Amino acid sequence: MSMRGACRCGNMAFLWRNVDLSLVPRACTCDYCRAQDAAWLSKSGTELHVTVRNSGLHQVKKQGSGQARFHECTHCGQVVWVGARIGENCYGALNLACLRDRARFPAPRPVELTELGAQEKLLRWQQNWCCPVTVEAGGEALQ
């Protein structure tokens, strides 16, 4: 099964290949995620493909330990996904608010991640985030 989503203006869209509707979204309690009203969904071994229509409206921010990159649309201001390159692979999680079928998932559960060390975060992401993640902007694949 594939699930689709996009930011409010549609500049950044994604296709997520996932069959597990029992996943519980994670609402990180850090200041950035709370300000963005973001709740994250991911599942190890599932593919996430992101398309950016206008790369001039794509902004990447680093927060916390600076290891993860938050991908935002500057036109509508919505954070769409978060990603990190670990070794040769790109891992990521999508923002529940951007998912078309978000009502199919349970309410987000708050999680406190700011106490984790840098290596602990990388390990957690490798175990829980989508992989592979591919990004295409203007018809070209980005690495």
PDB file of N, CA and C in Angstrom, residues 9 80 135-136 142:
ATOM      1  N   CYS A   9       0.765  23.815   0.510  1.00  0.00           N
ATOM      2  CA  CYS A   9       0.685  24.406  -0.838  1.00  0.00           C
ATOM      3  C   CYS A   9       1.007  23.393  -1.940  1.00  0.00           C
ATOM      4  N   VAL A  80       7.882  19.104   6.298  1.00  0.00           N
ATOM      5  CA  VAL A  80       7.294  17.943   5.648  1.00  0.00           C
ATOM      6  C   VAL A  80       7.925  16.645   6.120  1.00  0.00           C
ATOM      7  N   VAL A 135      14.973  11.602  -2.835  1.00  0.00           N
ATOM      8  CA  VAL A 135      14.460  12.961  -3.011  1.00  0.00           C
ATOM      9  C   VAL A 135      14.701  13.373  -4.444  1.00  0.00           C
ATOM     10  N   GLU A 136      13.670  13.919  -5.053  1.00  0.00           N
ATOM     11  CA  GLU A 136      13.740  14.392  -6.431  1.00  0.00           C
ATOM     12  C   GLU A 136      13.312  15.854  -6.459  1.00  0.00           C
ATOM     13  N   LEU A 142      18.235  13.868  -5.881  1.00  0.00           N
ATOM     14  CA  LEU A 142      19.201  14.501  -4.985  1.00  0.00           C
ATOM     15  C   LEU A 142      19.775  13.479  -4.043  1.00  0.00           C
TER      16      LEU A 142
END
